[in-house]
Amino acid sequence: MNQQVIVAGGGIGGLASALALARQGVPTVLLEQAAAFGEVGAGLQLGPNATRLLSDWGLSDALEACAAFPEVLRVRDAHRGTDLGQLRLGAMALARYGQPYATLHRADLHALLFNAVQQQGLTEWRLDSRLASFAETPDGVSATLDDGNLLTGKALLGCDGLWSRVRSQLLGAQGVRASGHLAYRGMVRAGDLPLALRAPVVTAWLGPRMHVVHYPVRGGEWFNVVAVVHGVLGQGHGGEPGSDPQGWSHEARANDLQRAISPACADLLAMIEAVPGWTLWALNDRPAMAGAHEHAQGRVALLGDAAHPLRPYLAQGAAMAMEDAWTLGRVVEFAQKKGDWPRLLAVFAQTRWQRNAQVQQHSQRNGRIFHATGLVRWGRNTAMRLLGERLLDNPWLYNGPPEPERPPVLSPRARRAA
């Protein structure tokens, strides 16, 4: 398929898309607005649904080399320190889902995908390049860049994040939705933690109007720590009033965070105090997807956060972007007419939108449950103690992603007629 596809955005979703298409022989030109490829941020979690894709792409060994594989998800009360419930991971995740549960640094996942795309050899890299606008033509897409240069391709994939320019032109200007939550993030060496906090465990601390999650990355040598609290940038939480809402991170002050989670138990405070520095960003999203038209129209498709930004309460942001990319690759693989991009993207959109909407809805619901107060908090804690793993596990999610429909097998005569 010598039909170039334009991919706007060089993050995890964009690289995964280029990889999935390259594996089907489809060349891409990938636009990245930064002057060098790389990934900001700290850690992320990959459930079995995501590690299944890396395995299918032949990247399990690369994942093994850079990730950690926690033994358990442990939920604790942020104020009292008591255990609320747990979900066995490790060998149990392998037994249940056939794939591991992994935690790793975002930069490591980005590098893993970048190296895989380079090895395929079908991607042209355009650094310091950002799409300004696009236009569909009868047989392709024309993209204008910020510097005035023009690119043409058979299709355009918008993998350019929450503030996507591709989305704005495809669906019209739509403001993002402020969650009223702020995320503090930091990294700490495992050797700088008390022994009790170095275990290969994902720990989630739940408290009124806040929660904290920490887990090992980089083979357990570091821990990623994320604390989510209610608040506004510049109002007692770092940054300056009017800070750029599109900014990924702002300077944060540890005492602001300690005040926001107070009163915290000794173990949680020990973890917070061990982190040498914090950055901060405001959490924004959009309403859950309402139909396939929000994923693709004609020769243009949106993937990852450009289509379905997620609040981080189900740990599925990177996974859903990768699922989108994998599904598109499968649609191309199964297609009987490989070059019909409007049809290919329509099948992709129909396959993906409902699952992505469901994950968006579950993420929003989890945020309300994590930060519950009063009787709702009491009911949550009681349910976790009584139901344990049945409440914390997500078979509907981890058994995915769903395969796109395969077209019926045609006889040679029918194929010639088609």
Short mmCIF file of C-alpha atoms in Angstrom, two decimals:
data_model
loop_
_atom_site.label_atom_id
_atom_site.label_comp_id
_atom_site.label_asym_id
_atom_site.label_seq_id
_atom_site.Cartn_x
_atom_site.Cartn_y
_atom_site.Cartn_z
CA MET A 1 0.00 0.00 0.00
CA ASN A 2 2.10 2.90 -1.24
CA GLN A 3 -0.38 5.43 0.10
CA GLN A 4 1.08 7.86 2.59
CA VAL A 5 -0.98 8.69 5.67
CA ILE A 6 -0.34 11.90 7.60
CA VAL A 7 -0.11 11.49 11.38
CA ALA A 8 -0.39 14.72 13.39
CA GLY A 9 1.30 14.28 16.76
CA GLY A 10 4.38 12.35 17.86
CA GLY A 11 3.26 11.20 21.30
CA ILE A 12 2.34 7.68 22.34
CA GLY A 13 -0.81 7.63 20.19
CA GLY A 14 0.93 8.99 17.11
CA LEU A 15 3.85 6.57 17.36
CA ALA A 16 1.52 3.63 17.98
CA SER A 17 -0.52 4.61 14.91
CA ALA A 18 2.57 4.87 12.72
CA LEU A 19 3.72 1.47 13.99
CA ALA A 20 0.36 -0.24 13.46
CA LEU A 21 0.15 1.08 9.89
CA ALA A 22 3.78 0.32 9.06
CA ARG A 23 3.21 -3.29 10.09
CA GLN A 24 0.56 -3.40 7.34
CA GLY A 25 2.89 -1.81 4.78
CA VAL A 26 1.34 1.66 4.99
CA PRO A 27 3.88 4.54 4.95
CA THR A 28 3.28 7.56 7.14
CA VAL A 29 4.65 11.05 7.59
CA LEU A 30 4.60 11.95 11.28
CA LEU A 31 4.38 15.59 12.37
CA GLU A 32 5.81 16.53 15.76
CA GLN A 33 5.70 20.14 16.94
CA ALA A 34 8.71 19.75 19.25
CA ALA A 35 12.25 20.12 17.94
CA ALA A 36 13.15 16.61 19.17
CA PHE A 37 11.20 13.45 19.84
CA GLY A 38 10.60 12.70 23.47
CA GLU A 39 7.93 12.43 26.13
CA VAL A 40 7.27 14.53 29.19
CA GLY A 41 5.47 13.30 32.25
CA ALA A 42 6.19 10.63 34.77
CA GLY A 43 4.71 7.15 35.11
CA LEU A 44 1.78 5.28 33.66
CA GLN A 45 0.06 1.95 34.16
CA LEU A 46 -0.63 -0.57 31.42
CA GLY A 47 -3.30 -3.16 32.12
CA PRO A 48 -3.42 -6.51 30.29
CA ASN A 49 -5.45 -4.92 27.49
CA ALA A 50 -2.47 -2.68 26.69
CA THR A 51 0.36 -5.18 27.24
CA ARG A 52 -1.57 -7.53 24.93
CA LEU A 53 -1.04 -5.03 22.11
CA LEU A 54 2.67 -4.69 22.80
CA SER A 55 2.92 -8.47 22.73
CA ASP A 56 1.10 -8.58 19.39
CA TRP A 57 3.57 -6.01 18.04
CA GLY A 58 6.50 -8.15 19.22
CA LEU A 59 7.52 -5.74 21.97
CA SER A 60 7.16 -7.86 25.10
CA ASP A 61 10.93 -8.17 25.57
CA ALA A 62 11.37 -4.41 25.18
CA LEU A 63 8.66 -3.86 27.80
CA GLU A 64 10.29 -6.37 30.14
CA ALA A 65 13.55 -4.40 29.92
CA CYS A 66 12.11 -1.09 31.12
CA ALA A 67 8.94 -1.75 33.14
CA ALA A 68 8.01 -2.98 36.59
CA PHE A 69 5.37 -5.65 37.15
CA PRO A 70 3.58 -5.04 40.47
CA GLU A 71 2.32 -7.96 42.51
CA VAL A 72 -0.81 -6.28 43.85
CA LEU A 73 -2.99 -3.17 43.78
CA ARG A 74 -3.51 -2.12 47.39
CA VAL A 75 -6.16 0.45 48.36
CA ARG A 76 -5.69 2.25 51.68
CA ASP A 77 -7.43 4.97 53.67
CA ALA A 78 -5.38 8.15 53.29
CA HIS A 79 -6.16 9.40 56.80
CA ARG A 80 -6.13 6.25 58.90
CA GLY A 81 -3.73 4.13 56.86
CA THR A 82 -6.01 1.09 57.06
CA ASP A 83 -6.39 -1.35 54.16
CA LEU A 84 -9.64 -1.04 52.22
CA GLY A 85 -9.14 -3.73 49.60
CA GLN A 86 -6.72 -5.23 47.13
CA LEU A 87 -6.50 -6.73 43.65
CA ARG A 88 -3.88 -9.36 42.94
CA LEU A 89 -1.78 -8.58 39.85
CA GLY A 90 1.46 -10.33 38.93
CA ALA A 91 0.88 -14.04 38.34
CA MET A 92 -2.87 -13.62 38.86
CA ALA A 93 -3.16 -11.10 36.01
CA LEU A 94 -1.28 -13.53 33.77
CA ALA A 95 -3.58 -16.37 34.79
CA ARG A 96 -6.77 -14.36 34.30
CA TYR A 97 -5.92 -12.40 31.17
CA GLY A 98 -2.88 -14.03 29.64
CA GLN A 99 -0.90 -10.80 29.86
CA PRO A 100 0.89 -8.92 32.66
CA TYR A 101 0.01 -5.68 34.43
CA ALA A 102 2.93 -3.28 33.94
CA THR A 103 3.98 0.11 35.30
CA LEU A 104 6.60 2.23 33.58
CA HIS A 105 7.84 5.73 32.85
CA ARG A 106 6.09 7.50 29.99
CA ALA A 107 9.44 8.30 28.38
CA ASP A 108 10.33 4.59 28.36
CA LEU A 109 7.11 3.63 26.58
CA HIS A 110 7.62 6.47 24.12
CA ALA A 111 11.18 5.33 23.39
CA LEU A 112 10.03 1.73 23.01
CA LEU A 113 7.46 2.70 20.37
CA PHE A 114 9.82 5.14 18.65
CA ASN A 115 12.47 2.45 18.22
CA ALA A 116 9.87 0.01 16.87
CA VAL A 117 8.66 2.56 14.30
CA GLN A 118 12.22 3.26 13.19
CA GLN A 119 12.85 -0.43 12.67
CA GLN A 120 9.83 -0.69 10.37
CA GLY A 121 11.37 1.95 8.09
CA LEU A 122 8.12 3.31 6.59
CA THR A 123 7.79 6.56 8.55
CA GLU A 124 9.07 9.98 7.51
CA TRP A 125 9.76 12.20 10.53
CA ARG A 126 8.90 15.92 10.46
CA LEU A 127 10.16 17.62 13.62
CA ASP A 128 9.35 21.20 14.57
CA SER A 129 6.24 20.83 12.41
CA ARG A 130 2.64 21.43 13.39
CA LEU A 131 -0.50 21.11 11.33
CA ALA A 132 -2.33 24.41 10.87
CA SER A 133 -5.26 23.23 8.73
CA PHE A 134 -6.34 20.53 6.32
CA ALA A 135 -8.64 20.06 3.35
CA GLU A 136 -10.09 16.89 1.89
CA THR A 137 -9.73 16.32 -1.83
CA PRO A 138 -11.51 13.72 -3.96
CA ASP A 139 -8.64 11.26 -3.50
CA GLY A 140 -6.79 12.41 -0.39
CA VAL A 141 -6.05 15.07 2.22
CA SER A 142 -3.99 18.24 1.88
CA ALA A 143 -2.40 19.52 5.11
CA THR A 144 -0.98 23.01 5.63
CA LEU A 145 1.71 23.37 8.28
CA ASP A 146 2.43 26.38 10.46
CA ASP A 147 5.43 27.25 8.28
CA GLY A 148 3.25 27.30 5.17
CA ASN A 149 4.47 24.02 3.72
CA LEU A 150 1.93 21.66 2.19
CA LEU A 151 1.70 17.89 2.61
CA THR A 152 -0.60 15.47 0.85
CA GLY A 153 -1.69 12.02 1.90
CA LYS A 154 -4.46 9.53 1.46
CA ALA A 155 -5.75 10.09 5.01
CA LEU A 156 -5.06 12.19 8.11
CA LEU A 157 -4.88 10.91 11.69
CA GLY A 158 -5.25 13.50 14.44
CA CYS A 159 -3.15 12.24 17.36
CA ASP A 160 -2.49 15.76 18.61
CA GLY A 161 -3.95 15.52 22.10
CA LEU A 162 -6.57 17.31 24.14
CA TRP A 163 -6.04 20.64 22.36
CA SER A 164 -6.15 19.02 18.92
CA ARG A 165 -6.18 21.27 15.89
CA VAL A 166 -7.41 18.39 13.76
CA ARG A 167 -10.39 17.98 16.10
CA SER A 168 -11.20 21.70 16.02
CA GLN A 169 -11.47 21.72 12.25
CA LEU A 170 -13.22 18.36 11.97
CA LEU A 171 -15.83 18.87 14.71
CA GLY A 172 -15.82 22.63 15.22
CA ALA A 173 -14.45 24.66 18.10
CA GLN A 174 -15.37 23.04 21.40
CA GLY A 175 -14.00 24.20 24.72
CA VAL A 176 -12.46 21.63 27.03
CA ARG A 177 -14.12 20.84 30.33
CA ALA A 178 -12.30 21.80 33.52
CA SER A 179 -12.53 19.08 36.16
CA GLY A 180 -11.66 21.30 39.14
CA HIS A 181 -8.94 18.77 40.00
CA LEU A 182 -5.18 19.30 40.07
CA ALA A 183 -2.55 16.59 39.75
CA TYR A 184 0.79 16.82 41.54
CA ARG A 185 3.39 14.48 40.12
CA GLY A 186 6.86 13.48 41.21
CA MET A 187 9.45 10.73 41.09
CA VAL A 188 11.56 9.30 43.90
CA ARG A 189 14.34 6.72 43.97
CA ALA A 190 13.30 3.50 45.65
CA GLY A 191 16.46 3.65 47.74
CA ASP A 192 15.31 6.93 49.27
CA LEU A 193 12.08 5.40 50.59
CA PRO A 194 11.48 3.58 53.88
CA LEU A 195 11.73 -0.17 53.38
CA ALA A 196 7.98 -0.62 53.92
CA LEU A 197 7.21 1.58 50.92
CA ARG A 198 9.58 -0.10 48.42
CA ALA A 199 7.43 -3.17 47.77
CA PRO A 200 6.46 -3.86 44.12
CA VAL A 201 2.91 -2.67 44.70
CA VAL A 202 0.51 -0.14 43.21
CA THR A 203 -0.83 1.74 46.22
CA ALA A 204 -3.92 3.95 46.02
CA TRP A 205 -4.70 6.19 48.99
CA LEU A 206 -8.29 7.45 49.09
CA GLY A 207 -9.46 10.43 51.12
CA PRO A 208 -12.13 13.14 51.03
CA ARG A 209 -11.66 15.26 47.91
CA MET A 210 -8.27 13.70 47.13
CA HIS A 211 -6.34 10.56 46.31
CA VAL A 212 -2.70 9.57 45.86
CA VAL A 213 -1.29 6.74 43.74
CA HIS A 214 2.29 5.47 43.68
CA TYR A 215 3.93 2.52 41.96
CA PRO A 216 7.36 1.30 40.80
CA VAL A 217 8.82 2.17 37.40
CA ARG A 218 12.13 1.49 35.65
CA GLY A 219 12.41 -2.02 36.97
CA GLY A 220 11.56 -0.91 40.48
CA GLU A 221 14.48 1.50 40.79
CA TRP A 222 12.14 4.51 40.95
CA PHE A 223 8.61 5.19 42.14
CA ASN A 224 6.12 7.41 40.38
CA VAL A 225 3.84 9.41 42.70
CA VAL A 226 0.67 11.23 41.62
CA ALA A 227 -1.58 13.14 44.01
CA VAL A 228 -4.91 14.50 42.77
CA VAL A 229 -6.66 17.19 44.83
CA HIS A 230 -9.47 19.66 44.31
CA GLY A 231 -8.34 23.17 43.49
CA VAL A 232 -7.40 25.77 40.89
CA LEU A 233 -3.95 26.72 39.62
CA GLY A 234 -2.71 29.90 41.23
CA GLN A 235 -5.13 29.68 44.17
CA GLY A 236 -2.97 28.03 46.79
CA HIS A 237 -1.61 25.45 44.36
CA GLY A 238 1.55 26.67 42.64
CA GLY A 239 1.67 28.35 39.27
CA GLU A 240 0.38 31.87 38.78
CA PRO A 241 -3.20 33.07 38.34
CA GLY A 242 -4.03 32.75 34.67
CA SER A 243 -1.40 30.06 34.04
CA ASP A 244 -1.53 28.58 30.55
CA PRO A 245 -4.26 25.89 30.75
CA GLN A 246 -2.55 23.99 27.93
CA GLY A 247 0.69 23.76 29.89
CA TRP A 248 1.60 20.22 30.84
CA SER A 249 3.27 21.15 34.11
CA HIS A 250 3.82 24.05 36.48
CA GLU A 251 6.04 24.50 39.47
CA ALA A 252 4.45 23.06 42.58
CA ARG A 253 5.12 23.51 46.27
CA ALA A 254 5.24 20.52 48.58
CA ASN A 255 3.59 22.39 51.43
CA ASP A 256 0.58 23.15 49.19
CA LEU A 257 0.17 19.44 48.58
CA GLN A 258 0.64 18.48 52.23
CA ARG A 259 -2.00 20.99 53.22
CA ALA A 260 -4.41 19.64 50.58
CA ILE A 261 -4.15 16.00 51.77
CA SER A 262 -4.08 16.76 55.50
CA PRO A 263 -4.61 14.94 57.79
CA ALA A 264 -2.60 12.11 56.20
CA CYS A 265 -1.35 8.93 57.86
CA ALA A 266 2.37 8.39 58.56
CA ASP A 267 3.07 6.12 55.56
CA LEU A 268 1.47 8.49 53.09
CA LEU A 269 3.31 11.48 54.55
CA ALA A 270 6.59 9.56 54.35
CA MET A 271 6.04 8.95 50.64
CA ILE A 272 5.09 12.58 49.97
CA GLU A 273 8.05 13.94 51.93
CA ALA A 274 10.51 11.66 50.11
CA VAL A 275 9.73 13.16 46.69
CA PRO A 276 12.44 15.77 45.97
CA GLY A 277 10.35 17.93 43.65
CA TRP A 278 6.85 18.28 42.26
CA THR A 279 5.21 19.57 39.13
CA LEU A 280 1.55 20.34 38.75
CA TRP A 281 -1.09 20.39 36.07
CA ALA A 282 -4.80 21.05 35.85
CA LEU A 283 -6.96 18.14 34.71
CA ASN A 284 -9.29 18.84 31.80
CA ASP A 285 -11.37 16.56 29.60
CA ARG A 286 -14.43 16.44 27.35
CA PRO A 287 -17.81 14.74 27.65
CA ALA A 288 -17.91 11.07 26.72
CA MET A 289 -18.08 10.32 23.01
CA ALA A 290 -21.59 10.41 21.56
CA GLY A 291 -21.08 8.63 18.25
CA ALA A 292 -18.73 7.31 15.60
CA HIS A 293 -18.70 10.74 13.90
CA GLU A 294 -16.51 11.99 16.75
CA HIS A 295 -13.86 9.45 15.79
CA ALA A 296 -13.77 9.78 12.00
CA GLN A 297 -15.34 11.57 9.07
CA GLY A 298 -14.32 10.91 5.50
CA ARG A 299 -10.53 10.61 5.29
CA VAL A 300 -9.84 12.13 8.70
CA ALA A 301 -9.80 10.32 12.05
CA LEU A 302 -9.09 11.30 15.65
CA LEU A 303 -7.22 8.96 17.98
CA GLY A 304 -6.30 9.04 21.66
CA ASP A 305 -6.88 12.24 23.62
CA ALA A 306 -7.84 14.11 20.46
CA ALA A 307 -10.97 11.93 20.34
CA HIS A 308 -11.60 10.83 23.93
CA PRO A 309 -9.50 12.54 26.63
CA LEU A 310 -9.61 10.64 29.90
CA ARG A 311 -9.38 11.61 33.52
CA PRO A 312 -6.65 9.49 35.13
CA TYR A 313 -8.93 7.50 37.46
CA LEU A 314 -8.92 4.26 35.49
CA ALA A 315 -5.26 4.43 34.35
CA GLN A 316 -6.25 3.97 30.68
CA GLY A 317 -5.13 7.07 28.80
CA ALA A 318 -2.12 5.54 27.06
CA ALA A 319 -3.88 2.19 26.73
CA MET A 320 -6.86 3.62 24.84
CA ALA A 321 -4.60 5.52 22.44
CA MET A 322 -2.72 2.30 21.76
CA GLU A 323 -5.98 0.37 21.36
CA ASP A 324 -7.10 2.92 18.77
CA ALA A 325 -3.88 2.45 16.83
CA TRP A 326 -3.97 -1.34 17.04
CA THR A 327 -7.60 -1.43 15.90
CA LEU A 328 -6.84 0.74 12.89
CA GLY A 329 -4.02 -1.61 11.96
CA ARG A 330 -6.37 -4.58 12.20
CA VAL A 331 -9.01 -2.84 10.07
CA VAL A 332 -6.39 -2.28 7.36
CA GLU A 333 -5.22 -5.88 7.70
CA PHE A 334 -8.72 -7.31 7.30
CA ALA A 335 -9.83 -4.97 4.52
CA GLN A 336 -10.50 -6.45 1.11
CA LYS A 337 -10.16 -3.05 -0.56
CA LYS A 338 -7.05 -1.63 1.10
CA GLY A 339 -7.08 1.88 -0.35
CA ASP A 340 -10.65 2.87 0.53
CA TRP A 341 -9.71 5.14 3.45
CA PRO A 342 -13.17 6.62 4.07
CA ARG A 343 -14.51 3.07 4.46
CA LEU A 344 -11.53 1.92 6.56
CA LEU A 345 -11.87 4.87 8.95
CA ALA A 346 -15.63 4.39 9.21
CA VAL A 347 -15.13 0.76 10.29
CA PHE A 348 -12.46 1.90 12.76
CA ALA A 349 -14.79 4.51 14.25
CA GLN A 350 -17.70 2.09 14.61
CA THR A 351 -15.43 -0.42 16.32
CA ARG A 352 -13.94 2.02 18.82
CA TRP A 353 -16.32 4.76 19.87
CA GLN A 354 -18.56 2.87 22.29
CA ARG A 355 -15.66 1.28 24.16
CA ASN A 356 -13.90 4.62 24.44
CA ALA A 357 -17.09 6.27 25.70
CA GLN A 358 -17.48 3.53 28.30
CA VAL A 359 -13.92 4.05 29.54
CA GLN A 360 -14.49 7.81 29.72
CA GLN A 361 -17.63 7.28 31.78
CA HIS A 362 -15.96 4.81 34.15
CA SER A 363 -13.02 7.17 34.63
CA GLN A 364 -15.32 10.03 35.61
CA ARG A 365 -17.28 7.78 37.96
CA ASN A 366 -14.10 6.54 39.61
CA GLY A 367 -13.08 10.12 40.32
CA ARG A 368 -16.30 10.70 42.22
CA ILE A 369 -15.86 7.44 44.15
CA PHE A 370 -12.19 8.04 44.95
CA HIS A 371 -12.89 11.52 46.35
CA ALA A 372 -16.16 10.70 48.11
CA THR A 373 -17.09 12.25 51.43
CA GLY A 374 -19.64 11.45 54.16
CA LEU A 375 -21.96 8.49 53.72
CA VAL A 376 -20.79 7.81 50.17
CA ARG A 377 -17.25 7.41 51.44
CA TRP A 378 -18.42 5.07 54.20
CA GLY A 379 -20.38 3.00 51.68
CA ARG A 380 -17.38 2.82 49.34
CA ASN A 381 -15.07 1.60 52.11
CA THR A 382 -17.60 -0.97 53.29
CA ALA A 383 -18.14 -2.30 49.77
CA MET A 384 -14.39 -2.66 49.19
CA ARG A 385 -13.95 -4.62 52.39
CA LEU A 386 -16.85 -6.94 51.59
CA LEU A 387 -16.38 -7.44 47.85
CA GLY A 388 -12.62 -7.11 47.52
CA GLU A 389 -11.33 -8.14 44.10
CA ARG A 390 -14.79 -8.40 42.56
CA LEU A 391 -15.11 -4.64 42.98
CA LEU A 392 -11.59 -3.71 41.89
CA ASP A 393 -11.16 -5.98 38.88
CA ASN A 394 -12.28 -4.94 35.38
CA PRO A 395 -12.68 -8.02 33.14
CA TRP A 396 -14.70 -6.05 30.58
CA LEU A 397 -11.66 -3.78 30.17
CA TYR A 398 -8.69 -6.11 30.57
CA ASN A 399 -10.06 -8.74 28.18
CA GLY A 400 -9.98 -6.17 25.37
CA PRO A 401 -9.56 -4.68 22.96
CA PRO A 402 -12.39 -6.04 20.81
CA GLU A 403 -11.50 -7.13 17.30
CA PRO A 404 -13.04 -5.23 14.40
CA GLU A 405 -15.46 -7.23 12.31
CA ARG A 406 -13.85 -9.28 9.60
CA PRO A 407 -15.51 -8.95 6.21
CA PRO A 408 -17.02 -12.13 4.76
CA VAL A 409 -14.65 -14.24 2.70
CA LEU A 410 -15.49 -13.77 -0.97
CA SER A 411 -15.05 -16.32 -3.71
CA PRO A 412 -12.42 -15.52 -6.37
CA ARG A 413 -15.23 -14.55 -8.78
CA ALA A 414 -16.82 -12.20 -6.21
CA ARG A 415 -13.43 -10.66 -5.42
CA ARG A 416 -12.85 -9.95 -9.13
CA ALA A 417 -16.31 -8.37 -9.37
CA ALA A 418 -15.62 -6.22 -6.31
#
